[in-house]
DNA sequence: TTGAAAGCGCTAACAG
DNA sequence: CTGTTAGCGCTTTCAA
């Protein structure tokens, strides 16, 4: 017995899929009973349940979420805006978001902003049409328009969580929950590590991506700490393009431009740092002997090269897990999501440890 | 004049956001006119448009997509199921999907299946509740349940595209559009390259992920071609876990187990191959002198190590671009999406070229 | 434990 | 160019 296509019995506008009504007819009950069965089976008599169950697989019925959400007034979509879904640094966070939401009854709507605040705002505007139940955005820098949208959502009870950031001096308070770590402090840790190794002439290689504010902040923290300790410090910006190549070119610069004075370099991510390490090895610069290098992110390759790349391990997956946790908690309790600090961990390997190379 | 919260005038159930009705009232027209203005502004008189425009920003109105889709009967969601959104090999494809859909009026609903067919089926079941306008799935291996769901969608006019595959002998015809390349043929190319370099004792290191069928198929193609040419060939499976480490361990095996006879090894991806290359260098095995290595995927790191890693470059971004193209074309024309072959490119670097190391 | 009535916010179809 | 009417498929009261 198939759903008929041609001259149909009950004239319908929508696509021909079975509806609650069809199931109800087949089971000899009304729509509401079927609806109830779908959401709270225990409120339906056992015998009725059986009939409905049979009717459901007979018709091949699937609940239409859109209709349900329209009627109930709350969507089951969690929107997450990530600078670059595929980038090594965010991959695990995204994975954790998906993992955490799986089975919660909420669906993850994942958006790549391409590290562009304008793009983020556009996406947000498109998203609000979906009336997401919660927003997860990356970082605390947004256009005025984005802040307005998120603020409106937040003040009408929609959880808004900013991930991958958590400045200690939350002077700037948009009131959104922040889940992550202090990037200035991360930069400071990097500087401290190099200083502790006896370096007094430092450099920070910033991300070539203009809107990677978090990398810039790490640089600021790095420079501030270096100066505080009386060391010299240079900040250079990596070229755009392949990160390994960028790292290589930066190293060339350091060598050719007579910046040999620099002995300790921190990079805004491990790929840059590893590119520099490879370049150093090929041009016979000893690491860490002549030059100590460290990265950020603890990407797999950093552990593989010799000497291993010292780095800061950010709580990549934890950020995702915690964000979902907060969102779900907030959704369930009605209270706003709260901020959580998740610190980085310093991973020391051969690229900064004199004893090792 | 704010939307009131307390004892409201028009008793409403939904969340307090403004609706078409509010805008219509404010503009002194009916809802349908506003609706029309939102979708086909050119059908509305200039003067009326002005009034509506004013009413819209006065009320802060946003179109509710869910309601619209329910009423019109067609969703604007394109669902894409990818084994691992963050994995290097898929990152560009995902990026291209997002890019291509941006501005098309469709939203990308991105799902990671974790390389599990069961998981894929679960996700599909959850997804159909959203009535996606199109499905993009990875590969041509799915559970019977998934095939059933996709088949039903397809035969009711919903485009279904399988990406990252395109077997030449499409004996198996689910009828879905296939966008990608023939993995057996890719494996064959890899074997041919090693054979052409004079190797007669080959090995293929298969992915440790059981459900990475495409990697297995490349191995089959590789082995078949090797045998055809009279070479010996072994297939081993990489351990799971960090891919670089897995590659290292596989290389250790080759050396310790007296499998020294093997002189040419192809890996199911570049990370495995690069791990092996690093391990070889550290244990003073000459590449390509004693052992030629090649990978698959052309990941950035393969270009950076010395000697460079020979590999097969799959049309990562092209697959995504083309998939979106086909989906949109199909959606617009009503015809089913069609298959497209997008071949891989052989990238020869030092790891297989005797003259270079 | 089940049902009736009303409506979520928007749009198709046809008039005018 | 604009309005009327009648839903899309489901869920929320509230009553039986």
XYZ file of C-alpha atoms (C1' of nucleotides) in Angstrom:
746
model
C 0.000 0.000 0.000
C 1.881 2.980 -1.254
C 1.422 6.650 -0.763
C -0.347 7.640 -3.916
C 1.066 10.233 -6.227
C -1.446 11.043 -8.931
C -5.011 12.133 -8.197
C -4.734 12.010 -4.442
C -7.604 11.546 -2.026
C -6.950 14.344 0.419
C -5.792 17.291 -1.649
C -2.417 18.341 -0.298
C -0.038 21.155 -0.923
C 3.064 19.860 0.805
C 5.382 17.130 -0.357
C 3.737 13.747 -0.259
C 5.285 12.425 2.903
C 3.023 10.953 5.544
C 1.980 13.223 8.373
C 0.785 12.784 11.881
C -2.687 12.747 10.462
C -1.978 9.719 8.301
C -0.568 7.819 11.216
C -3.486 8.798 13.395
C -5.947 7.581 10.782
C -4.106 4.326 10.407
C -4.040 3.815 14.152
C -7.582 4.934 14.747
C -6.700 7.767 17.104
C -6.299 11.515 16.747
C -3.187 13.405 15.830
C -2.492 14.623 19.301
C -2.248 11.125 20.644
C 0.333 10.259 18.059
C 2.187 13.464 18.802
C 2.160 12.580 22.462
C 3.373 9.105 21.726
C 6.315 10.512 19.831
C 7.435 12.743 22.637
C 6.276 11.154 25.869
C 5.388 7.542 25.154
C 4.723 6.858 28.812
C 1.643 9.073 28.712
C -0.006 6.827 26.180
C -1.769 3.564 26.999
C 0.233 0.469 26.166
C -2.385 -0.912 23.849
C -2.725 2.383 21.979
C 1.034 2.631 21.736
C 1.169 -0.690 19.958
C -1.336 0.401 17.357
C 0.496 3.666 16.813
C 3.832 1.930 16.538
C 2.391 -0.351 13.888
C 0.879 2.574 12.039
C 4.194 4.377 12.078
C 6.202 1.730 10.361
C 3.362 0.924 8.079
C 3.314 4.500 6.824
C 7.038 5.135 7.176
C 6.282 8.245 9.121
C 8.976 10.680 10.247
C 8.335 13.549 12.596
C 8.651 16.908 10.899
C 10.938 18.881 13.168
C 10.311 22.169 11.448
C 6.592 22.021 12.047
C 7.153 20.936 15.606
C 9.478 23.771 16.321
C 7.201 26.275 14.777
C 4.332 25.080 16.906
C 6.294 24.817 20.109
C 8.171 28.022 19.572
C 11.621 26.710 20.350
C 14.149 25.477 17.868
C 16.521 22.649 18.473
C 19.400 24.136 16.607
C 22.689 25.125 18.177
C 24.621 27.413 15.878
C 28.412 27.377 16.053
C 30.546 29.898 14.176
C 34.165 28.837 13.805
C 36.870 30.736 11.905
C 37.948 27.675 9.971
C 36.278 24.359 10.535
C 39.077 22.397 8.930
C 42.020 24.075 10.611
C 44.030 21.773 12.853
C 43.538 24.014 15.820
C 39.747 23.904 15.683
C 39.178 20.394 14.400
C 39.014 18.799 17.810
C 36.831 21.533 19.189
C 34.362 20.985 16.397
C 34.530 17.273 16.937
C 33.786 17.734 20.620
C 30.861 20.025 19.861
C 29.343 17.464 17.527
C 30.036 14.656 19.948
C 28.558 16.492 22.897
C 25.394 17.513 21.121
C 24.829 14.090 19.644
C 21.839 12.529 21.302
C 20.911 15.658 23.195
C 18.046 16.411 20.875
C 19.841 19.436 19.489
C 21.337 19.714 16.063
C 24.648 21.462 15.390
C 24.586 24.072 12.661
C 28.235 24.579 11.891
C 29.495 27.645 10.082
C 32.974 28.634 8.905
C 33.516 32.368 9.037
C 36.875 32.273 7.276
C 38.380 34.477 9.996
C 36.261 37.378 8.797
C 34.166 39.444 11.161
C 32.025 40.745 8.319
C 31.390 37.258 7.161
C 30.497 36.300 10.699
C 27.914 39.034 10.857
C 26.386 37.980 7.557
C 26.191 34.414 8.740
C 24.625 35.488 11.998
C 21.983 37.439 10.138
C 21.187 34.426 8.041
C 21.153 32.234 11.109
C 18.677 34.145 13.202
C 16.063 33.215 10.647
C 16.496 29.727 12.025
C 15.901 30.940 15.535
C 18.744 28.890 17.016
C 18.334 27.736 20.578
C 21.899 28.807 21.323
C 24.905 30.500 19.763
C 28.503 29.455 20.046
C 30.908 31.954 18.529
C 34.666 32.085 18.452
C 36.511 34.755 20.365
C 35.277 38.001 21.769
C 35.870 40.245 18.778
C 32.841 40.851 16.640
C 31.399 43.627 14.548
C 28.981 46.002 16.241
C 26.215 44.368 14.260
C 27.141 40.909 15.471
C 27.342 42.094 19.039
C 23.913 43.593 18.683
C 22.424 40.382 17.336
C 24.068 38.268 19.991
C 23.132 40.729 22.687
C 19.507 40.651 21.661
C 19.533 36.877 21.608
C 21.220 36.695 24.961
C 18.899 39.130 26.658
C 15.905 37.237 25.396
C 17.218 34.107 27.070
C 19.170 32.436 24.275
C 22.517 31.179 25.585
C 25.488 32.802 23.878
C 28.932 31.344 24.443
C 32.227 32.737 23.198
C 34.839 30.036 22.923
C 38.618 30.062 22.689
C 38.949 33.094 24.883
C 38.838 34.076 28.506
C 40.667 37.306 29.281
C 41.552 37.665 32.934
C 40.795 41.356 33.066
C 37.357 41.088 31.635
C 37.203 44.840 31.308
C 35.237 44.303 28.177
C 32.077 42.593 29.308
C 29.541 41.784 26.658
C 27.990 39.541 29.206
C 28.469 36.433 27.129
C 29.948 33.340 28.657
C 33.624 32.933 27.806
C 35.100 29.467 27.584
C 38.800 29.230 26.986
C 42.000 30.798 28.196
C 43.745 34.140 28.406
C 45.832 34.579 25.292
C 47.982 37.343 26.722
C 48.764 35.032 29.553
C 49.548 32.239 27.104
C 51.980 34.582 25.355
C 53.457 35.430 28.709
C 54.052 31.742 29.446
C 55.848 31.362 26.161
C 58.099 34.288 26.947
C 58.742 32.998 30.438
C 59.802 29.664 29.087
C 62.286 31.224 26.683
C 63.542 33.609 29.340
C 64.019 30.715 31.723
C 66.212 29.095 29.111
C 68.456 32.116 29.303
C 67.394 33.944 26.142
C 67.452 37.709 26.281
C 66.803 38.522 22.670
C 63.396 37.305 21.656
C 60.963 37.494 18.783
C 57.334 36.607 18.269
C 56.112 35.603 14.833
C 52.516 36.643 14.620
C 49.901 35.008 12.448
C 49.594 36.390 8.962
C 45.825 36.311 9.314
C 44.765 39.849 10.162
C 41.671 38.798 12.066
C 43.344 36.172 14.210
C 43.098 38.448 17.215
C 43.976 35.695 19.611
C 47.365 35.193 17.980
C 47.984 38.927 18.183
C 47.111 38.948 21.852
C 49.524 36.147 22.558
C 52.125 38.317 20.888
C 51.265 41.248 23.098
C 51.500 39.120 26.205
C 54.776 37.712 24.954
C 56.291 41.124 24.282
C 55.090 42.597 27.549
C 56.639 39.824 29.573
C 59.889 39.956 27.628
C 60.206 43.689 28.209
C 59.296 43.361 31.838
C 62.191 40.961 32.196
C 64.529 43.333 30.390
C 64.859 41.253 27.239
C 64.727 42.690 23.764
C 61.775 41.624 21.693
C 60.695 41.952 18.084
C 57.291 41.181 16.678
C 57.128 40.181 13.036
C 54.167 39.076 11.048
C 54.285 35.860 9.054
C 53.450 36.022 5.368
C 50.150 34.494 4.325
C 49.909 31.242 2.414
C 51.087 27.792 3.404
C 52.051 27.990 7.054
C 55.166 25.829 6.765
C 56.449 27.957 3.907
C 55.662 31.083 5.849
C 57.692 29.766 8.750
C 60.577 29.003 6.444
C 60.549 32.466 4.985
C 60.443 34.094 8.373
C 63.496 32.144 9.393
C 65.308 33.232 6.256
C 64.508 36.812 7.170
C 65.929 36.403 10.629
C 69.131 35.117 9.171
C 69.573 37.361 6.171
C 68.531 40.631 7.718
C 71.268 40.410 10.273
C 68.791 39.724 12.991
C 71.042 36.995 14.201
C 70.991 38.589 17.602
C 67.633 36.940 18.228
C 68.089 33.614 19.968
C 64.590 32.657 21.012
C 61.564 32.759 18.736
C 57.964 32.010 19.535
C 55.465 31.435 16.737
C 51.746 31.906 16.738
C 51.274 28.285 15.732
C 53.146 25.037 15.381
C 53.017 24.914 11.615
C 54.897 28.170 11.321
C 57.350 26.980 13.931
C 57.872 23.628 12.226
C 58.430 25.311 8.884
C 61.112 27.421 10.521
C 62.644 24.368 12.152
C 62.887 22.553 8.822
C 64.397 25.604 7.186
C 66.895 25.936 10.002
C 67.973 22.346 9.640
C 68.425 22.703 5.916
C 70.525 25.819 6.306
C 72.540 24.301 9.130
C 71.361 26.500 11.901
C 71.354 24.573 15.118
C 68.143 24.316 17.030
C 68.119 24.956 19.896
C 71.863 25.654 19.980
C 71.904 28.789 17.885
C 68.217 29.432 17.886
C 65.448 28.184 20.145
C 62.010 27.824 18.566
C 58.621 27.243 20.028
C 55.127 27.033 18.644
C 51.551 27.065 19.768
C 48.834 24.466 19.447
C 50.693 21.188 19.828
C 49.915 19.903 16.378
C 50.940 16.285 15.729
C 53.850 17.158 13.468
C 55.578 19.076 16.255
C 56.100 15.865 18.162
C 57.488 14.094 15.136
C 60.278 16.371 14.027
C 63.655 16.214 15.714
C 64.199 18.008 17.926
C 60.593 17.986 19.072
C 58.809 21.315 18.969
C 58.187 22.980 22.305
C 54.713 24.383 22.370
C 51.642 25.372 24.326
C 48.848 22.839 24.271
C 45.471 24.566 24.277
C 42.459 22.674 25.640
C 41.118 22.094 22.145
C 38.614 19.370 22.848
C 37.817 20.574 26.343
C 36.676 23.882 24.970
C 34.145 22.142 22.777
C 33.001 19.789 25.484
C 32.613 22.550 28.015
C 30.816 24.833 25.592
C 28.202 22.191 24.909
C 27.930 21.477 28.602
C 27.274 25.107 29.383
C 24.816 25.508 26.558
C 22.819 22.464 27.554
C 22.899 23.424 31.203
C 21.723 26.893 30.383
C 19.005 25.604 28.116
C 17.783 23.206 30.764
C 17.983 25.544 33.719
C 17.053 28.818 32.109
C 20.058 30.495 33.695
C 22.631 32.141 31.512
C 25.674 30.102 30.553
C 28.709 30.860 32.662
C 32.350 31.451 31.815
C 34.940 28.785 32.380
C 38.676 29.067 32.288
C 40.494 26.152 30.713
C 44.234 26.693 30.840
C 46.912 25.787 28.323
C 49.691 23.401 29.123
C 53.339 24.031 28.351
C 54.910 21.178 26.434
C 58.675 21.337 26.489
C 60.546 19.463 23.800
C 63.946 19.671 22.229
C 63.519 22.836 20.207
C 64.058 24.962 23.307
C 65.976 22.644 25.588
C 69.699 23.068 25.182
C 70.553 19.731 26.733
C 68.731 17.779 24.080
C 69.493 18.514 20.459
C 7.500 51.871 20.835
C 8.685 48.523 22.119
C 7.249 45.082 21.882
C 5.597 44.769 25.240
C 6.335 41.873 27.550
C 3.836 41.933 30.383
C 0.089 41.907 29.830
C 0.239 41.912 26.056
C -2.456 43.161 23.736
C -2.542 40.344 21.241
C -2.172 37.182 23.307
C 0.727 35.245 21.859
C 2.182 31.854 22.457
C 5.455 32.068 20.596
C 8.612 33.872 21.610
C 8.114 37.596 21.586
C 9.868 38.378 18.347
C 8.091 40.523 15.785
C 6.270 38.719 13.013
C 5.138 39.531 9.536
C 1.930 40.672 11.095
C 3.635 43.312 13.185
C 5.484 44.660 10.197
C 2.333 44.659 8.133
C 0.468 46.605 10.795
C 3.264 49.102 11.106
C 3.390 49.571 7.348
C -0.339 49.653 6.879
C -0.473 46.701 4.503
C -1.280 43.011 4.866
C 1.092 40.226 5.693
C 1.256 38.850 2.216
C 2.573 42.084 0.861
C 5.369 42.096 3.372
C 6.079 38.462 2.586
C 6.228 39.315 -1.065
C 8.502 42.223 -0.384
C 10.898 39.954 1.425
C 11.132 37.459 -1.383
C 10.456 39.354 -4.595
C 10.826 43.048 -3.864
C 10.330 43.934 -7.509
C 6.709 42.829 -7.313
C 5.938 45.485 -4.751
C 5.301 49.146 -5.530
C 8.199 51.434 -4.763
C 6.235 53.555 -2.381
C 4.875 50.554 -0.501
C 8.362 49.086 -0.361
C 9.581 52.187 1.385
C 6.928 51.951 4.044
C 7.650 48.274 4.566
C 11.375 48.855 4.736
C 10.828 51.456 7.403
C 8.490 49.163 9.315
C 11.075 46.406 9.184
C 13.865 48.268 10.822
C 11.494 49.921 13.186
C 10.359 46.543 14.448
C 13.663 44.730 13.998
C 11.892 42.050 12.072
C 13.622 38.894 10.856
C 11.996 36.390 8.552
C 11.297 33.080 10.243
C 12.704 30.532 7.852
C 11.163 27.586 9.622
C 7.666 28.910 9.203
C 8.364 29.792 5.619
C 9.650 26.386 4.791
C 6.764 24.715 6.447
C 4.337 26.787 4.447
C 6.104 26.445 1.143
C 6.909 22.801 1.625
C 10.545 22.962 0.681
C 13.450 23.289 3.020
C 16.574 25.235 2.300
C 18.905 22.863 4.009
C 21.612 20.897 2.263
C 22.825 18.085 4.479
C 26.412 16.906 4.100
C 27.711 13.820 5.898
C 31.483 13.663 6.076
C 33.553 10.987 7.840
C 35.631 13.538 9.697
C 35.093 17.218 9.186
C 38.451 18.179 10.607
C 40.617 15.632 8.816
C 43.140 17.193 6.457
C 41.817 15.256 3.538
C 38.268 16.575 3.873
C 38.916 20.056 5.157
C 39.102 21.649 1.741
C 36.091 19.782 0.494
C 34.056 21.056 3.401
C 35.389 24.533 2.830
C 34.346 24.363 -0.800
C 30.897 23.125 0.110
C 30.399 26.004 2.502
C 31.822 28.468 0.022
C 29.676 27.227 -2.832
C 26.460 27.255 -0.888
C 27.080 30.669 0.591
C 24.684 33.112 -0.926
C 22.693 30.469 -2.737
C 19.870 30.635 -0.260
C 20.675 27.191 1.068
C 22.172 26.412 4.411
C 24.794 23.707 4.915
C 24.018 21.238 7.668
C 27.347 19.567 8.258
C 27.635 16.242 10.028
C 30.665 14.187 11.031
C 29.996 10.480 10.890
C 33.273 9.466 12.491
C 33.855 6.943 9.710
C 30.998 4.847 11.011
C 28.240 3.582 8.771
C 25.952 2.996 11.726
C 26.518 6.487 12.893
C 25.801 7.718 9.401
C 22.461 5.951 9.403
C 21.536 7.419 12.767
C 22.412 10.867 11.562
C 20.425 10.384 8.400
C 17.400 9.353 10.415
C 17.719 12.437 12.535
C 18.221 14.557 9.453
C 15.149 13.571 7.533
C 13.110 15.238 10.220
C 14.564 18.436 8.780
C 13.471 17.524 5.298
C 16.740 18.573 3.657
C 16.531 19.832 0.110
C 19.533 17.685 -0.821
C 21.907 15.104 0.616
C 25.639 14.943 0.127
C 27.185 11.792 1.536
C 30.711 10.461 1.422
C 31.492 7.354 -0.565
C 29.225 4.682 -1.896
C 29.218 2.344 1.085
C 26.270 2.731 3.381
C 24.115 0.534 5.574
C 21.000 -0.937 4.019
C 18.991 1.474 6.134
C 20.907 4.480 4.841
C 20.540 3.324 1.280
C 16.839 3.007 1.841
C 16.527 6.508 3.234
C 18.629 8.006 0.468
C 16.809 5.997 -2.157
C 13.470 7.229 -0.943
C 14.695 10.800 -0.927
C 16.179 10.456 -4.359
C 13.117 8.914 -5.924
C 10.966 11.664 -4.516
C 13.123 14.211 -6.276
C 15.648 15.151 -3.592
C 19.145 15.296 -5.070
C 21.526 12.778 -3.523
C 25.222 13.058 -4.267
C 27.948 10.678 -3.185
C 31.305 12.390 -3.065
C 34.883 11.159 -3.042
C 34.115 8.196 -5.222
C 33.506 7.347 -8.839
C 34.164 3.703 -9.675
C 34.708 3.097 -13.363
C 32.818 -0.175 -13.460
C 29.723 1.187 -11.858
C 28.384 -2.340 -11.483
C 26.863 -1.223 -8.259
C 24.351 1.435 -9.208
C 22.367 2.990 -6.429
C 21.494 5.619 -8.924
C 23.026 8.402 -6.898
C 25.339 10.884 -8.527
C 28.981 10.087 -7.856
C 31.494 12.898 -7.731
C 35.097 11.924 -7.334
C 37.567 9.429 -8.707
C 38.138 5.706 -8.974
C 40.126 4.610 -5.965
C 41.217 1.306 -7.489
C 42.556 3.273 -10.361
C 44.307 5.636 -7.988
C 45.956 2.637 -6.344
C 46.927 1.391 -9.763
C 48.626 4.700 -10.551
C 50.601 4.472 -7.378
C 51.769 0.961 -8.240
C 52.616 2.022 -11.764
C 54.743 4.830 -10.499
C 56.713 2.552 -8.206
C 57.025 -0.093 -10.922
C 58.296 2.502 -13.342
C 61.001 3.337 -10.857
C 62.151 -0.246 -11.116
C 60.723 -1.656 -7.918
C 59.562 -5.250 -8.017
C 58.874 -5.842 -4.371
C 56.088 -3.615 -3.188
C 53.873 -3.035 -0.196
C 50.737 -1.037 0.482
C 50.060 0.267 3.960
C 46.347 0.418 4.366
C 44.498 2.777 6.667
C 43.934 1.542 10.182
C 40.373 2.813 10.011
C 38.211 -0.200 9.243
C 35.521 1.798 7.491
C 37.832 3.774 5.242
C 36.725 1.730 2.255
C 38.315 4.098 -0.192
C 41.758 3.466 1.257
C 41.143 -0.279 1.061
C 40.136 0.022 -2.561
C 43.270 1.907 -3.405
C 45.132 -0.995 -1.857
C 43.263 -3.481 -4.014
C 44.011 -1.514 -7.129
C 47.621 -1.225 -6.063
C 48.010 -4.945 -5.434
C 46.247 -5.939 -8.631
C 48.489 -3.772 -10.747
C 51.622 -4.960 -8.972
C 50.706 -8.590 -9.534
C 49.775 -7.943 -13.114
C 53.256 -6.601 -13.644
C 54.806 -9.611 -11.955
C 55.939 -7.783 -8.834
C 55.521 -9.125 -5.337
C 53.172 -7.186 -3.117
C 52.198 -7.186 0.533
C 49.305 -5.371 2.118
C 49.658 -4.414 5.743
C 47.316 -2.439 7.878
C 48.542 0.541 9.836
C 47.880 0.627 13.575
C 45.286 3.130 14.758
C 46.179 6.275 16.651
C 48.360 9.187 15.568
C 49.034 8.706 11.877
C 52.684 9.758 12.006
C 53.360 7.324 14.812
C 51.518 4.618 12.931
C 53.731 5.241 9.918
C 56.810 5.024 12.080
C 55.745 1.751 13.571
C 54.963 0.272 10.190
C 58.416 1.138 9.004
C 59.933 -0.486 12.069
C 58.019 -3.625 11.197
C 59.318 -3.636 7.685
C 62.845 -3.451 8.944
C 62.702 -5.739 11.947
C 60.616 -8.502 10.469
C 63.131 -9.167 7.778
C 60.864 -7.703 5.181
C 63.797 -5.842 3.838
C 63.070 -7.276 0.464
C 60.391 -4.639 0.007
C 61.796 -1.608 -1.781
C 58.727 0.413 -2.656
C 55.941 1.257 -0.225
C 52.733 3.135 -0.854
C 50.702 4.447 2.070
C 47.031 5.175 2.246
C 47.774 8.753 3.251
C 50.598 11.227 3.483
C 50.694 11.362 7.246
C 51.457 7.675 7.477
C 54.037 8.055 4.746
C 55.683 11.036 6.395
C 55.838 9.233 9.723
C 57.620 6.401 7.963
C 59.956 8.825 6.240
C 60.934 10.439 9.530
C 61.470 7.061 11.123
C 63.602 5.981 8.169
C 65.764 9.048 8.464
C 66.267 8.540 12.147
C 67.251 4.912 11.689
C 69.493 5.733 8.752
C 67.562 4.026 6.054
C 68.003 5.886 2.830
C 64.938 7.183 1.067
C 64.578 6.593 -1.785
C 67.899 4.706 -2.040
C 67.040 1.727 0.092
C 63.342 2.298 0.263
C 61.008 4.373 -1.857
C 57.948 5.799 -0.117
C 54.849 7.451 -1.415
C 51.678 8.750 0.141
C 48.232 9.855 -0.802
C 46.494 13.181 -0.354
C 49.282 15.700 -0.867
C 49.132 17.134 2.625
C 51.292 20.224 3.169
C 53.884 18.471 5.295
C 54.757 16.112 2.448
C 56.185 18.999 0.494
C 58.203 20.223 3.424
C 60.177 17.174 4.430
C 63.333 16.266 2.547
C 63.171 14.418 0.297
C 59.707 15.588 -0.649
C 56.970 12.988 -0.429
C 55.675 11.646 -3.715
C 51.932 11.413 -3.589
C 48.630 11.463 -5.375
C 46.786 14.762 -5.206
C 43.039 14.210 -5.028
C 40.708 16.966 -6.244
C 39.823 17.919 -2.692
C 38.292 21.302 -3.273
C 36.971 20.440 -6.709
C 34.904 17.657 -5.263
C 33.179 20.097 -2.953
C 32.699 22.731 -5.620
C 31.322 20.247 -8.104
C 29.037 18.634 -5.563
C 27.445 21.971 -4.779
C 27.213 22.773 -8.452
C 25.387 19.541 -9.176
C 23.090 19.931 -6.214
C 22.115 23.460 -7.128
C 21.688 22.555 -10.776
C 19.513 19.634 -9.863
C 17.481 21.709 -7.458
C 16.948 24.393 -10.059
C 16.235 22.133 -13.004
C 14.392 19.325 -11.301
C 16.608 16.782 -13.041
C 18.643 14.378 -10.975
C 22.226 15.327 -10.208
C 24.744 13.649 -12.468
C 28.033 11.934 -11.809
C 31.315 13.636 -12.520
C 34.764 12.170 -12.626
C 37.498 14.339 -11.176
C 40.852 12.627 -11.499
C 43.805 12.616 -9.120
C 47.164 13.991 -10.087
C 50.455 12.223 -9.498
C 52.953 14.415 -7.687
C 56.463 13.069 -7.933
C 58.951 14.230 -5.349
C 62.196 12.935 -3.958
C 60.872 10.072 -1.891
C 60.555 7.888 -4.982
C 63.010 9.504 -7.380
C 66.436 7.896 -7.191
C 68.203 10.765 -8.809
C 67.228 13.218 -6.117
C 67.951 12.261 -2.521
C -5.537 8.497 29.136
C -7.508 10.914 25.206
C -9.590 14.694 22.499
C -11.267 19.528 20.693
C -10.125 23.930 19.534
C -6.924 27.271 18.395
C -2.829 28.835 16.590
C 2.788 28.928 15.689
C 4.461 32.397 11.338
C 4.461 32.082 6.863
C 2.985 31.215 1.854
C 0.213 29.236 -2.487
C -3.398 30.241 -5.262
C -6.518 32.920 -7.056
C -9.064 37.196 -7.149
C -9.605 41.877 -7.647
C 0.150 45.718 -7.554
C -2.427 44.028 -3.388
C -5.672 41.272 -0.683
C -8.532 37.015 0.636
C -8.769 32.485 1.943
C -7.010 28.377 3.342
C -3.753 25.813 4.742
C 1.767 23.677 5.845
C 2.308 19.786 10.199
C 2.655 20.053 14.647
C 1.698 21.442 19.629
C -0.412 23.977 23.319
C -3.914 24.686 26.572
C -7.879 22.909 28.684
C -11.656 19.859 29.150
C -13.636 15.285 29.187
